Short mmCIF file of C-alpha atoms and ligand atoms in Angstrom, two decimals:
data_model
loop_
_atom_site.label_atom_id
_atom_site.label_comp_id
_atom_site.label_asym_id
_atom_site.label_seq_id
_atom_site.Cartn_x
_atom_site.Cartn_y
_atom_site.Cartn_z
CA MET A 34 -22.59 52.98 -40.96
CA THR A 35 -19.34 52.35 -39.19
CA ASP A 36 -17.99 54.99 -36.88
CA TYR A 37 -14.33 55.83 -37.05
CA ILE A 38 -12.07 57.39 -34.49
CA CYS A 39 -8.58 58.81 -34.37
CA PRO A 40 -6.40 56.05 -32.91
CA GLU A 41 -4.27 58.57 -31.01
CA CYS A 42 -6.75 60.78 -29.21
CA GLY A 43 -9.99 58.79 -29.52
CA GLU A 44 -11.95 61.62 -31.10
CA PRO A 45 -14.47 60.71 -33.77
CA SER A 46 -13.16 60.91 -37.31
CA GLU A 47 -14.98 61.74 -40.50
CA GLY A 48 -13.37 61.53 -43.90
CA GLY A 49 -10.00 60.85 -42.32
CA LEU A 50 -10.04 64.08 -40.28
CA HIS A 51 -11.01 65.03 -36.74
CA LEU A 52 -14.56 66.38 -36.59
CA ASP A 53 -13.20 69.94 -36.41
CA GLY A 54 -11.51 69.38 -39.78
CA THR A 55 -7.92 69.06 -38.53
CA PRO A 56 -5.82 66.09 -39.66
CA LEU A 57 -5.71 63.09 -37.37
CA CYS A 58 -2.98 63.12 -34.75
CA PRO A 59 0.51 62.47 -36.09
CA VAL A 60 2.09 59.07 -35.71
CA MET A 61 5.63 58.00 -36.55
CA GLY A 62 5.62 56.18 -39.88
CA ALA A 63 8.28 54.89 -42.24
CA GLY A 64 8.93 58.39 -43.59
CA GLY A 65 8.59 60.36 -40.36
CA TYR A 66 5.49 61.76 -38.75
CA GLN A 67 2.27 61.45 -40.69
CA ALA A 68 -1.41 61.72 -39.90
CA ALA A 69 -2.82 58.57 -38.31
CA GLN A 70 -5.27 56.40 -40.21
CA PRO A 71 -8.75 56.33 -38.70
CA VAL A 72 -9.78 53.04 -37.07
CA ALA A 73 -13.29 51.60 -36.84
CA VAL A 74 -14.61 52.13 -33.35
CA ASN A 75 -15.92 48.57 -33.17
CA SER A 76 -12.62 47.04 -34.27
CA LEU A 77 -10.24 45.55 -31.75
CA GLU A 78 -7.96 48.57 -32.03
CA GLY A 79 -10.89 50.95 -31.80
CA GLN A 80 -12.08 49.28 -28.61
CA GLN A 81 -8.59 49.52 -27.18
CA VAL A 82 -8.41 53.23 -28.03
CA ARG A 83 -11.79 53.84 -26.43
CA GLY A 84 -10.73 51.91 -23.34
CA ASP A 85 -7.57 53.98 -23.04
CA LEU A 86 -9.58 57.16 -23.45
CA LEU A 87 -11.98 56.26 -20.65
CA ASP A 88 -9.03 55.34 -18.50
CA ALA A 89 -7.52 58.76 -19.23
CA PHE A 90 -10.81 60.43 -18.26
CA GLY A 91 -10.66 58.64 -14.92
CA ALA A 92 -7.04 59.64 -14.44
CA ASP A 93 -7.84 63.29 -15.22
CA ALA A 94 -10.61 63.32 -12.66
CA ALA A 95 -8.38 61.70 -10.06
CA LEU A 96 -5.66 64.29 -10.64
CA ASP A 97 -8.23 67.05 -10.29
CA VAL A 98 -9.12 65.75 -6.86
CA LEU A 99 -5.56 65.10 -5.76
CA ARG A 100 -3.86 68.17 -7.17
CA ALA A 101 -6.55 70.78 -7.38
CA GLY A 102 -8.63 69.65 -4.42
CA ALA A 103 -11.82 69.26 -6.46
CA SER A 104 -14.60 67.23 -4.92
CA GLU A 105 -14.93 63.73 -6.37
CA GLN A 106 -18.35 64.53 -7.79
CA ASN A 107 -17.21 67.74 -9.47
CA ALA A 108 -14.13 66.09 -10.92
CA LEU A 109 -16.19 63.27 -12.43
CA ASP A 110 -18.84 65.67 -13.70
CA GLU A 111 -16.16 67.67 -15.43
CA VAL A 112 -14.60 64.79 -17.36
CA LEU A 113 -17.97 63.20 -18.14
CA GLY A 114 -19.08 66.55 -19.53
CA SER A 115 -16.55 66.13 -22.32
CA ALA A 116 -18.06 62.78 -23.38
CA PRO A 117 -20.24 64.21 -26.18
CA ALA A 118 -17.19 65.84 -27.77
CA PHE A 119 -15.81 62.32 -28.17
CA GLY A 120 -19.09 60.95 -29.49
CA LEU A 121 -19.61 59.04 -26.25
CA ASP A 122 -22.75 58.46 -24.25
CA ARG A 123 -22.23 59.87 -20.78
CA ASP A 124 -24.43 57.35 -18.98
CA GLU A 125 -22.81 54.48 -20.76
CA ILE A 126 -19.25 55.48 -19.94
CA ALA A 127 -19.88 56.76 -16.40
CA PRO A 128 -19.38 53.40 -14.64
CA ILE A 129 -16.19 52.69 -16.61
CA VAL A 130 -14.74 56.13 -15.96
CA ASP A 131 -15.71 55.82 -12.32
CA GLY A 132 -13.84 52.52 -12.07
CA ALA A 133 -10.69 54.04 -13.59
CA PHE A 134 -11.08 57.05 -11.29
CA ARG A 135 -11.21 54.90 -8.14
CA ARG A 136 -8.21 52.87 -9.23
CA ARG A 137 -6.19 56.05 -9.77
CA LEU A 138 -7.24 57.55 -6.49
CA ASP A 139 -6.10 54.41 -4.75
CA GLY A 140 -2.90 54.34 -6.76
CA TYR A 141 -1.80 57.96 -6.37
CA GLY A 142 -3.61 59.49 -3.54
CA ARG A 143 -3.95 57.30 -0.63
CA ARG A 144 -0.20 57.10 -0.22
CA ASN A 145 -0.22 60.26 1.79
CA GLY A 146 -2.34 58.65 4.38
CA ARG A 147 -5.92 59.68 3.85
ZN1 LIG B 24 -6.50 62.68 -32.89
#
């Protein structure tokens, strides 16, 4: 069985809907906004969407540290805790999210001289 995801938010999709039954995120089409078409998770686009999602997880964790003063461990635990909601395996994505997290910390944070 092929797994499908929403190309906009990366959540798993079943029967052309998000798992909670709401339509997939809107995208701009020829006739205005319409629900996105699900993409196979193992397709090129699906892999890209997943990659972007993990990158966003890392960015969220970095912002938590930089803005809210969370500890690095807590911030990572928090975003990794949402992995199952996206049909992701926490252990599998942890190193990727961690990489994105470190890049963001370097990019945003260390400007103010830590
Ligand atoms: Zn969506």
